Backbone as a ProteinNet text record, in pm:
[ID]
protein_1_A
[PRIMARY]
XXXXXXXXXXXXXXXXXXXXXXXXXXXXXXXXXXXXXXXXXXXXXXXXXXXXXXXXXXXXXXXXXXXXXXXXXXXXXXXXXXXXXXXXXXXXXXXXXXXXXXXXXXXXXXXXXXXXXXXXXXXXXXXXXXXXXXXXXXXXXXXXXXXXXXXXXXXXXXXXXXXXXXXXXXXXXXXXXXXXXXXXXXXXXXXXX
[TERTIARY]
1965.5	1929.7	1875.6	1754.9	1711.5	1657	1707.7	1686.1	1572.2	1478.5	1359.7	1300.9	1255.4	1238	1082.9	1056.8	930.5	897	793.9	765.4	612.4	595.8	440.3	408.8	309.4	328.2	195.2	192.2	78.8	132.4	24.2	24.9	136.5	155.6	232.3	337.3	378	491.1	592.2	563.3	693.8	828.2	925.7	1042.1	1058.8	1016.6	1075.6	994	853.2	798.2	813.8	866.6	880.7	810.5	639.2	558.5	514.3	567	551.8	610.5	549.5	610.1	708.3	748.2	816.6	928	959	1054	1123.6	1025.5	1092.7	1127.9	1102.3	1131.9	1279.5	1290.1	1423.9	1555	1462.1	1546.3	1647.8	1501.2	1573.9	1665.9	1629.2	1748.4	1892.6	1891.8	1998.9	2075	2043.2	2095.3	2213.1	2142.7	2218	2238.6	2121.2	2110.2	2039.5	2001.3	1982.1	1876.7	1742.4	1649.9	1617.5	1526.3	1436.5	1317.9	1246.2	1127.5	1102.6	996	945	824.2	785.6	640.3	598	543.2	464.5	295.3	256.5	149.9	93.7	12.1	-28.6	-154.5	-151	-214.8	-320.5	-480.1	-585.1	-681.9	-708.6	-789	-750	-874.4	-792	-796.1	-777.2	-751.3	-551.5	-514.2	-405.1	-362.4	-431.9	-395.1	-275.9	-211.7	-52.1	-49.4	-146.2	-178.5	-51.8	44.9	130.3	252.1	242.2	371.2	302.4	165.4	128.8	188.8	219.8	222.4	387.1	467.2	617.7	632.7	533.9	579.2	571.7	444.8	454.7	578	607.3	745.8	882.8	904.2	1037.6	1045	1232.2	1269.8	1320.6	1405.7	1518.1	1604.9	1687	1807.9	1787.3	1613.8	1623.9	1635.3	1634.3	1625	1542.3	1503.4	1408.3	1421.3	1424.8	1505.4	1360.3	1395.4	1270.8	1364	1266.7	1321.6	1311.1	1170.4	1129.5	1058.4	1152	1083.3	948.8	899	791.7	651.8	699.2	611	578	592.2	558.5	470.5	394.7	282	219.3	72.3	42.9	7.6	63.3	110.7	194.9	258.3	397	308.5	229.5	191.1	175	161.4	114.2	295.8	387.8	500.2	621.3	526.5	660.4	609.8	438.9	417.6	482.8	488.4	561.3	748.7	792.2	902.1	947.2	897.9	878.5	838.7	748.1	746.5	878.7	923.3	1044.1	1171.3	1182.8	1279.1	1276.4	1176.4	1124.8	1178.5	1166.3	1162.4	1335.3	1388.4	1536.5	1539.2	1467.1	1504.4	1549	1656.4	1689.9	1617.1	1646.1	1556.5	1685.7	1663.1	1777.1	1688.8	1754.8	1648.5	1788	1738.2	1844	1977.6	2020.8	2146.1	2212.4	2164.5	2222.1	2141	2186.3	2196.4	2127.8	1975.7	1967.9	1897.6	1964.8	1860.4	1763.2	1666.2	1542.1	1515.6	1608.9	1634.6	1653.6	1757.3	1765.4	1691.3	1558.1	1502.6	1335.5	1340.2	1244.9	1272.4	1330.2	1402.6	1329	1411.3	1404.1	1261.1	1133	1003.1	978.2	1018.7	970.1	937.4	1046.2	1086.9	1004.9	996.5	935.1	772.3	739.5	591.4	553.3	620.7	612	590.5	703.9	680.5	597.9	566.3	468	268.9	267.1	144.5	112.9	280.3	245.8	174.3	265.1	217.1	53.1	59.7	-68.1	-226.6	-152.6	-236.7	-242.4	-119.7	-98	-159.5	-161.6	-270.7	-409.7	-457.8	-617.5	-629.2	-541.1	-599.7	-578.1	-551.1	-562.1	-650.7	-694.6	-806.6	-920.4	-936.1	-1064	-1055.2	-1011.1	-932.5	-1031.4	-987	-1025.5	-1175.7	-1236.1	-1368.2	-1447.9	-1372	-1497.3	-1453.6	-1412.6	-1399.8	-1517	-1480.3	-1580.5	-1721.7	-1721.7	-1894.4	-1937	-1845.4	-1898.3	-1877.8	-1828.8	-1855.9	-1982.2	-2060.5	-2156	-2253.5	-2261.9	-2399.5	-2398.2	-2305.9	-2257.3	-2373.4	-2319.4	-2369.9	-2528.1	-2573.4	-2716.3	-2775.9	-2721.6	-2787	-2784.9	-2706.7	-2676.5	-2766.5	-2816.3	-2900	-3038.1	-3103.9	-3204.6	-3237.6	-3098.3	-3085.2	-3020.2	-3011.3	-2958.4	-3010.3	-2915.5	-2945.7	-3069.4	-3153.2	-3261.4	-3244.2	-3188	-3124.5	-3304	-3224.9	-3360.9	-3419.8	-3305.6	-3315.1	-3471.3	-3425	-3495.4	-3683.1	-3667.2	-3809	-3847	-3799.9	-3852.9	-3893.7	-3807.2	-3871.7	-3949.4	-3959.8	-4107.3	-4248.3	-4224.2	-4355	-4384.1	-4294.3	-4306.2	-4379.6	-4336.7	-4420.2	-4525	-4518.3	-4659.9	-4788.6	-4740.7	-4885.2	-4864.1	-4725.3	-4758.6	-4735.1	-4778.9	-4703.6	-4598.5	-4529.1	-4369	-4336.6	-4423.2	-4350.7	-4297.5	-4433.5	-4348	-4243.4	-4282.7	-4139.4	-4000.7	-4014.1	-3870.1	-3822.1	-3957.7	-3898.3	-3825.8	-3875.8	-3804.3	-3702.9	-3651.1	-3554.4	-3443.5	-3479.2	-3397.2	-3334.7	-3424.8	-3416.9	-3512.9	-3466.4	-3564.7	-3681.2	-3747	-3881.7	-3874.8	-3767.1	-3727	-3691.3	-3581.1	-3533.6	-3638.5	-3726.1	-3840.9	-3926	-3936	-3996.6	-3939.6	-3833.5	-3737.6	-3708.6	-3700.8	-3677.3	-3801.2	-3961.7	-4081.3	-4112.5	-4072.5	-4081.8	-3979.3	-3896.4	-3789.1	-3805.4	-3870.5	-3965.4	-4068.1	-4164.1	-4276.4	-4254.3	-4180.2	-4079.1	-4047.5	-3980.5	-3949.2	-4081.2	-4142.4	-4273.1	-4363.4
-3350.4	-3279	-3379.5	-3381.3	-3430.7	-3361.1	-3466	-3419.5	-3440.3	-3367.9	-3420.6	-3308.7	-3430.2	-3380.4	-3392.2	-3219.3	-3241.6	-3215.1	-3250.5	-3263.5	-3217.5	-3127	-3136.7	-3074.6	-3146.5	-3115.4	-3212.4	-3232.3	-3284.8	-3426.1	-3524.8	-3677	-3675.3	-3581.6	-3627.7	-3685.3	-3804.4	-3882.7	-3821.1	-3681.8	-3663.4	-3569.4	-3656.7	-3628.8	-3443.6	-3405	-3323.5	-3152.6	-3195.9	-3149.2	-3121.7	-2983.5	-2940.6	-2898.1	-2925.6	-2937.5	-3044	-3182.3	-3320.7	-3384.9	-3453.5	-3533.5	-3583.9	-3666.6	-3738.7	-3670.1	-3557.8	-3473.8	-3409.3	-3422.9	-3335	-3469.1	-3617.5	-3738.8	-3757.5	-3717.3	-3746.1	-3641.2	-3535.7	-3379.4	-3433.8	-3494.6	-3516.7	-3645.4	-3745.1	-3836.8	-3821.7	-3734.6	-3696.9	-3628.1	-3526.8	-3492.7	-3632.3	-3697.3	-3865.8	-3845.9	-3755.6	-3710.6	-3841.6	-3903.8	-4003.4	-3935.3	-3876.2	-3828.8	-3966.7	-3847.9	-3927.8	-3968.3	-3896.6	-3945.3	-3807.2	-3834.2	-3763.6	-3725.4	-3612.8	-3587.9	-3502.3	-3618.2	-3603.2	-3518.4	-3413.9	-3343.1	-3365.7	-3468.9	-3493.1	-3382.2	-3307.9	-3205.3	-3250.6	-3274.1	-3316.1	-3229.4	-3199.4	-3092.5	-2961.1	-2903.1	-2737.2	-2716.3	-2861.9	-2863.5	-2882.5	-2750.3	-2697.3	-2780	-2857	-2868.1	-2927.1	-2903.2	-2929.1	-2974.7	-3108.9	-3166.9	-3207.8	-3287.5	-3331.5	-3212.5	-3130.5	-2977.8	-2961.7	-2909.2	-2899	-3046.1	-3162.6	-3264.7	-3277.2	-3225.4	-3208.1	-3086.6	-2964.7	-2837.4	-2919.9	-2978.4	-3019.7	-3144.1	-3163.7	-3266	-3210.5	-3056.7	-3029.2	-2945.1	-2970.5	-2921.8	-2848.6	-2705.8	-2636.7	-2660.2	-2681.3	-2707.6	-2824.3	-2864.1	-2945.3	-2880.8	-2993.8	-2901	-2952.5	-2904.4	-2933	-2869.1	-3005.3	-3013.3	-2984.9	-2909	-2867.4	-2867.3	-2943	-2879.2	-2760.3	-2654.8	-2534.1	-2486.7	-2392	-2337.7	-2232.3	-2214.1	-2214	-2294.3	-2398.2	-2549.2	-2525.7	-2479.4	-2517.3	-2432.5	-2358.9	-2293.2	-2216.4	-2243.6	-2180.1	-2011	-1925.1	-1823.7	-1732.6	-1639.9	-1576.9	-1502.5	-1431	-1399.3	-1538.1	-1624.9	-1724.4	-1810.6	-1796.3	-1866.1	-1770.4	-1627.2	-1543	-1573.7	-1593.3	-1643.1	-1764.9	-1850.1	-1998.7	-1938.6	-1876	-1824.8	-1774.2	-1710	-1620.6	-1739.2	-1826.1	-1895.1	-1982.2	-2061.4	-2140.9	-2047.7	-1953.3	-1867.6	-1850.7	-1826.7	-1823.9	-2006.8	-2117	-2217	-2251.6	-2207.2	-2193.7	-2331.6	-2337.5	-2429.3	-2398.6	-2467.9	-2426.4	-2528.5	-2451.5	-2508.2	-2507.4	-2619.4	-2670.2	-2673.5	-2580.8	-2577.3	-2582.7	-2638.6	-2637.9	-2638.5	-2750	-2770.5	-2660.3	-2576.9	-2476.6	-2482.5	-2427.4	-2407.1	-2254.4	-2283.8	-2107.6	-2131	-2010.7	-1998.5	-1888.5	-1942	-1862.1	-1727.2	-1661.4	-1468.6	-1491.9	-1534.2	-1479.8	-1479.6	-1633.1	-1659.1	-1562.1	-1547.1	-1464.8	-1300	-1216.4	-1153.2	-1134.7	-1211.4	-1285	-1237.5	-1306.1	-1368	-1291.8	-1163.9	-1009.6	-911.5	-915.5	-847	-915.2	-1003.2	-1084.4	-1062.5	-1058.9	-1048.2	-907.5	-829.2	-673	-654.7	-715.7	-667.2	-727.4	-878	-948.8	-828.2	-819.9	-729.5	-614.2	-589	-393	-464.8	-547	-558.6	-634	-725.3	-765.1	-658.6	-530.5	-447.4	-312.9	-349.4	-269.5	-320.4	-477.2	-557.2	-509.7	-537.1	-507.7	-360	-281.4	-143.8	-106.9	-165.8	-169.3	-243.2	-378.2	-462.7	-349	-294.6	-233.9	-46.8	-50.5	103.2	42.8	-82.5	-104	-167.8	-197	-257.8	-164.1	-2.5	69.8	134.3	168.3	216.5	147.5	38.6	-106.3	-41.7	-78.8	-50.3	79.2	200	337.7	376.5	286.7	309.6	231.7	106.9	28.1	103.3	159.1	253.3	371.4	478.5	569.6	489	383.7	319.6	317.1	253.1	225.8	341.6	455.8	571.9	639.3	644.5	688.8	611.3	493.4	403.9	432.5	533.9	554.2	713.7	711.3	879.7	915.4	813.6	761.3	874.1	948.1	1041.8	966.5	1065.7	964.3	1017	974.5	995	1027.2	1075.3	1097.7	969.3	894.1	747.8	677.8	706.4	600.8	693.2	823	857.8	801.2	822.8	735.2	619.1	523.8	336.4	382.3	479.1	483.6	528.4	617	610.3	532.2	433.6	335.1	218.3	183.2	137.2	201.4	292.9	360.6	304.9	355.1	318.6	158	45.3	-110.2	-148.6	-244.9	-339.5	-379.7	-500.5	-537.1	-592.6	-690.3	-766.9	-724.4	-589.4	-550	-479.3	-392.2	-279.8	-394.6	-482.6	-594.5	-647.1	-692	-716.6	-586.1	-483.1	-365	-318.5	-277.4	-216.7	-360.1	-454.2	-528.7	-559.8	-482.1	-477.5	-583.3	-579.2	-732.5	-651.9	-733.8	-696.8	-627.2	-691.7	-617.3	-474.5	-462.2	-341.8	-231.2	-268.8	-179.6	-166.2	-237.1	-255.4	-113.2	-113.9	-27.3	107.8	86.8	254.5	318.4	264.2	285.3	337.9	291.8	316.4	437.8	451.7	578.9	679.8	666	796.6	854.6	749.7	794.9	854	817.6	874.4	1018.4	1048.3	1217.6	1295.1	1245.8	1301.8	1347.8
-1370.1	-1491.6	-1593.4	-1641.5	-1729.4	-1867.6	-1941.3	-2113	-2195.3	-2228.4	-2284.6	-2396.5	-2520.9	-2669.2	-2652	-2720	-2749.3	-2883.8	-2976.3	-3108.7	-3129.3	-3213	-3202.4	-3338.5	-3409.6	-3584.1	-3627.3	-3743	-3832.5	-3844	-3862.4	-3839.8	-4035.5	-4103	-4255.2	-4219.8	-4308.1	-4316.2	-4400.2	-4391.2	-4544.7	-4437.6	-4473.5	-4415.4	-4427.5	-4539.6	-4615.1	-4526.6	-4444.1	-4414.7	-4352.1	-4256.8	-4166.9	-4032.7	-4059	-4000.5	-3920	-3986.9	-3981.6	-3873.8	-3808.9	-3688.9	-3736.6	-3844.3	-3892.6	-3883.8	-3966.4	-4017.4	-3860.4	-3746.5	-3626	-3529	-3544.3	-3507.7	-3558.6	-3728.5	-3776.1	-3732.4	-3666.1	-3691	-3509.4	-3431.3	-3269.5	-3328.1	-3369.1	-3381.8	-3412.1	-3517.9	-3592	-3528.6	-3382.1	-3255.5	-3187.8	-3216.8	-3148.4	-3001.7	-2913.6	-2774.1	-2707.7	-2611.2	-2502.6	-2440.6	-2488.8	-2438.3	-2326.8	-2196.9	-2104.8	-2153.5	-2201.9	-2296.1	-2361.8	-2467.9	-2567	-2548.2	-2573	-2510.7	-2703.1	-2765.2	-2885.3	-2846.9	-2968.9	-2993.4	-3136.6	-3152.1	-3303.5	-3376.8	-3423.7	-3462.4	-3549.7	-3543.9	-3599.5	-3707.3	-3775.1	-3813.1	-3752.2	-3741.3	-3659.6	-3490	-3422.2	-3335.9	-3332.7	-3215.6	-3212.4	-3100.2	-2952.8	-2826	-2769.9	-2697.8	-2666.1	-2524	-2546.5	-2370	-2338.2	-2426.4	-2379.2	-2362	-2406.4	-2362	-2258.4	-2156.1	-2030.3	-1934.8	-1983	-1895.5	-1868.3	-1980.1	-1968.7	-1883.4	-1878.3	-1798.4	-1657.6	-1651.5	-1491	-1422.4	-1445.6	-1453	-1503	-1571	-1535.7	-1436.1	-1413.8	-1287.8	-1326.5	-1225.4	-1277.6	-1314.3	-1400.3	-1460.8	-1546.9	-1598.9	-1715	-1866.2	-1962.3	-2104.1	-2181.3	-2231.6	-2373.1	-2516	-2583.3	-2705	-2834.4	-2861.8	-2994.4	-3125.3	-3225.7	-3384	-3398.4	-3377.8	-3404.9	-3272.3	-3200.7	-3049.4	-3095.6	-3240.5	-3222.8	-3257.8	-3228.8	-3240.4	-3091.1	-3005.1	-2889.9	-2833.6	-2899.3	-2897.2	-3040.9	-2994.7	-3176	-3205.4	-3121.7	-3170.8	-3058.7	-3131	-3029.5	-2881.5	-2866.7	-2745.2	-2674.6	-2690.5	-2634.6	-2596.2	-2671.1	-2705.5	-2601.2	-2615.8	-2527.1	-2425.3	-2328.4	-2202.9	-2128.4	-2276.3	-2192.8	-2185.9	-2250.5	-2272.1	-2115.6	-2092.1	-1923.6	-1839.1	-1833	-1772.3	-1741.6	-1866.1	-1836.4	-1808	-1830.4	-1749.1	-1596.4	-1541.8	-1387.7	-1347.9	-1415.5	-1433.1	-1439.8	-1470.7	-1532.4	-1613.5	-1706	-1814	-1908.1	-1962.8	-2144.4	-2258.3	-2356.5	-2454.8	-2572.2	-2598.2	-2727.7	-2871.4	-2948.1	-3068.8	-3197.6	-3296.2	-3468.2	-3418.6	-3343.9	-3297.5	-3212.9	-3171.9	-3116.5	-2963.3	-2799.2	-2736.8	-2705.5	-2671.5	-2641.9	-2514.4	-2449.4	-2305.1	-2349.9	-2227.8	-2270.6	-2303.5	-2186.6	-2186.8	-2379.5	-2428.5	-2523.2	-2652.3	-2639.1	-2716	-2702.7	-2589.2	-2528.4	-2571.6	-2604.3	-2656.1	-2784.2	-2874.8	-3024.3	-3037	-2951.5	-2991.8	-2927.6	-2818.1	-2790.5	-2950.6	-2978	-3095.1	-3237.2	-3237.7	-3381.6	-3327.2	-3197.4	-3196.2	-3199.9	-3150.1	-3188	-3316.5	-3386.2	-3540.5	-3631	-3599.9	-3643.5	-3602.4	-3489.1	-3464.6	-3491.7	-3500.7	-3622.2	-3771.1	-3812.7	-3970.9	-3976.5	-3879	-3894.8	-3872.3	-3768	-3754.2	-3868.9	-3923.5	-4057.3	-4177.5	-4164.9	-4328.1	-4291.1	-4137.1	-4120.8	-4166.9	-4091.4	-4150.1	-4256.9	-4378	-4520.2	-4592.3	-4494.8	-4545.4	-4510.7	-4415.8	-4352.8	-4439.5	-4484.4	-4524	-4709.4	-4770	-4908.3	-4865.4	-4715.8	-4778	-4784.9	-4669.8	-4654.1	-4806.4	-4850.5	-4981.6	-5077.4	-5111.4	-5150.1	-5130.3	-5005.2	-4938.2	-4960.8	-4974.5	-5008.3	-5162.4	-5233.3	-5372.2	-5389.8	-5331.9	-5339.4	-5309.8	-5184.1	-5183.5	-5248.5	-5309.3	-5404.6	-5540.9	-5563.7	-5688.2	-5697.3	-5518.2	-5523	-5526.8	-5444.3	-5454.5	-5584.4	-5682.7	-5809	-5929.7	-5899.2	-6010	-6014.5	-5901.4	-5985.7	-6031.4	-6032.3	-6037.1	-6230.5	-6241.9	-6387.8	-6449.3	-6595.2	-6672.4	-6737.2	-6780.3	-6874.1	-7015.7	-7145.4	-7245.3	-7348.5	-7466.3	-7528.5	-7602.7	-7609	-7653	-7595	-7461.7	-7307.1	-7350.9	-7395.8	-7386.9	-7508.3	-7619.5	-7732.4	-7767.7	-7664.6	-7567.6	-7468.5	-7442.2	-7315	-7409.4	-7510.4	-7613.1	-7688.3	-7713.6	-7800.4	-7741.1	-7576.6	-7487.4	-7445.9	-7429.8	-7382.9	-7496.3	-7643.8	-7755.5	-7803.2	-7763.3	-7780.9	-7652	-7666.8	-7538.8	-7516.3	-7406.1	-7424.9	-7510.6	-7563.7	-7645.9	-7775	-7822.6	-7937.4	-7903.1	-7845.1	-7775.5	-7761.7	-7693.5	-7694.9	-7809.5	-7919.3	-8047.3	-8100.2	-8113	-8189.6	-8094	-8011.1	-7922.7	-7896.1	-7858.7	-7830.9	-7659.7	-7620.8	-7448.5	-7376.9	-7293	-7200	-7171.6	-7061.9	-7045.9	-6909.5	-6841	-6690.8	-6705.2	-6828.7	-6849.1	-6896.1	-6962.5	-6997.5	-6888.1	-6794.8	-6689.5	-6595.4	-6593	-6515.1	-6569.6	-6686.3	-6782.1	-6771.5	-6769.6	-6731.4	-6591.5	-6523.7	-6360.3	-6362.9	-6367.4	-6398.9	-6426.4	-6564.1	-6577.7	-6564.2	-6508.2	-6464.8	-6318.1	-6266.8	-6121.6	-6153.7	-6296.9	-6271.4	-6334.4	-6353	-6423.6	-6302.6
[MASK]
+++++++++++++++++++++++++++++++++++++++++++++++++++++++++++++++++++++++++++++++++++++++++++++++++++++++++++++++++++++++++++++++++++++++++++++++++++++++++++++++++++++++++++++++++++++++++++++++++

């Protein structure tokens, strides 16, 4: 039976970090266990890869263990974490995680249940993200279709005769509207005309 720690986290030195090699280096020591070796995963940018957890699967036997700070460090998400889960069960390995002793059935279990409920809610945020964009997007074309449908006030005809007998510039000095906007209140009504 052999004993072996695996660690796999971000190159940070901060003890405090639970993500941090460091912090899961101090977490196996503090075990004061006589590991065979350590099979480290230094995490780079948004590369996730866990060559060295594939090189420890091929080298345990039945009845070894593997010692984790966080049994879900050992894959980067739960469908993926309950496969190796099933695997090391077929495997009969245990996995030693936060000082405690769990075999796999029961952690497998655990990360049945947490990925179930993790994929309702996540399929419950999308269909609320997708529920507020089409809303979004159908008040947006509501809007585009509605802007040139704009009431035309008696105001807007009195700046369209005023443009009609000067030009923009006076019409902009006296009204106080740009030149685009007269541009547009013009086209508008010559549209329902």
């Amino acid at each position: 039976m052999a004993m072996y720690a695996y660690i796999a986290g971000t190159t940070n030195d901060d003890i405090n970090d639970k993500g941090s090699i460091a912090c899961q280096i101090d977490f196996l020591k503090q075990t004061n266990v006589d590991y065979d070796a350590y099979y480290v995963d230094t995490f780079t940018g948004v590369s996730r890869a866990r060559f060295q957890l594939q090189k420890l699967l091929m080298i345990v036997k039945p009845g070894d263990m593997i010692d984790v700070m966080d049994v879900s460090n050992m894959m980067s998400n739960i469908r993926e974490l309950s496969c190796l889960l099933y695997y090391l069960e077929d495997l009969q390995i245990t996995i030693y995680s936060d000082n405690v002793e769990l075999d796999v059935y029961s952690i497998r279990d655990q990360f049945t249940i947490a990925m179930m409920c993790r994929a309702e809610k996540l399929t419950m945020m999308q269909h609320s993200f997708n529920r507020k964009k089409m809303c979004h997007l159908k008040h947006q074309i509501n809007v585009r279709r509605n802007k040139g449908n704009k009431q035309i006030t008696q105001k807007d005809y009195e700046v369209y005769k005023m443009l009609m007998n000067s030009d923009y510039k006076t019409t902009q000095q006296a009204t106080g509207l740009s030149r685009s906007t007269l541009y547009r209140l013009k086209k508008r009504i010559q549209k329902r005309k």
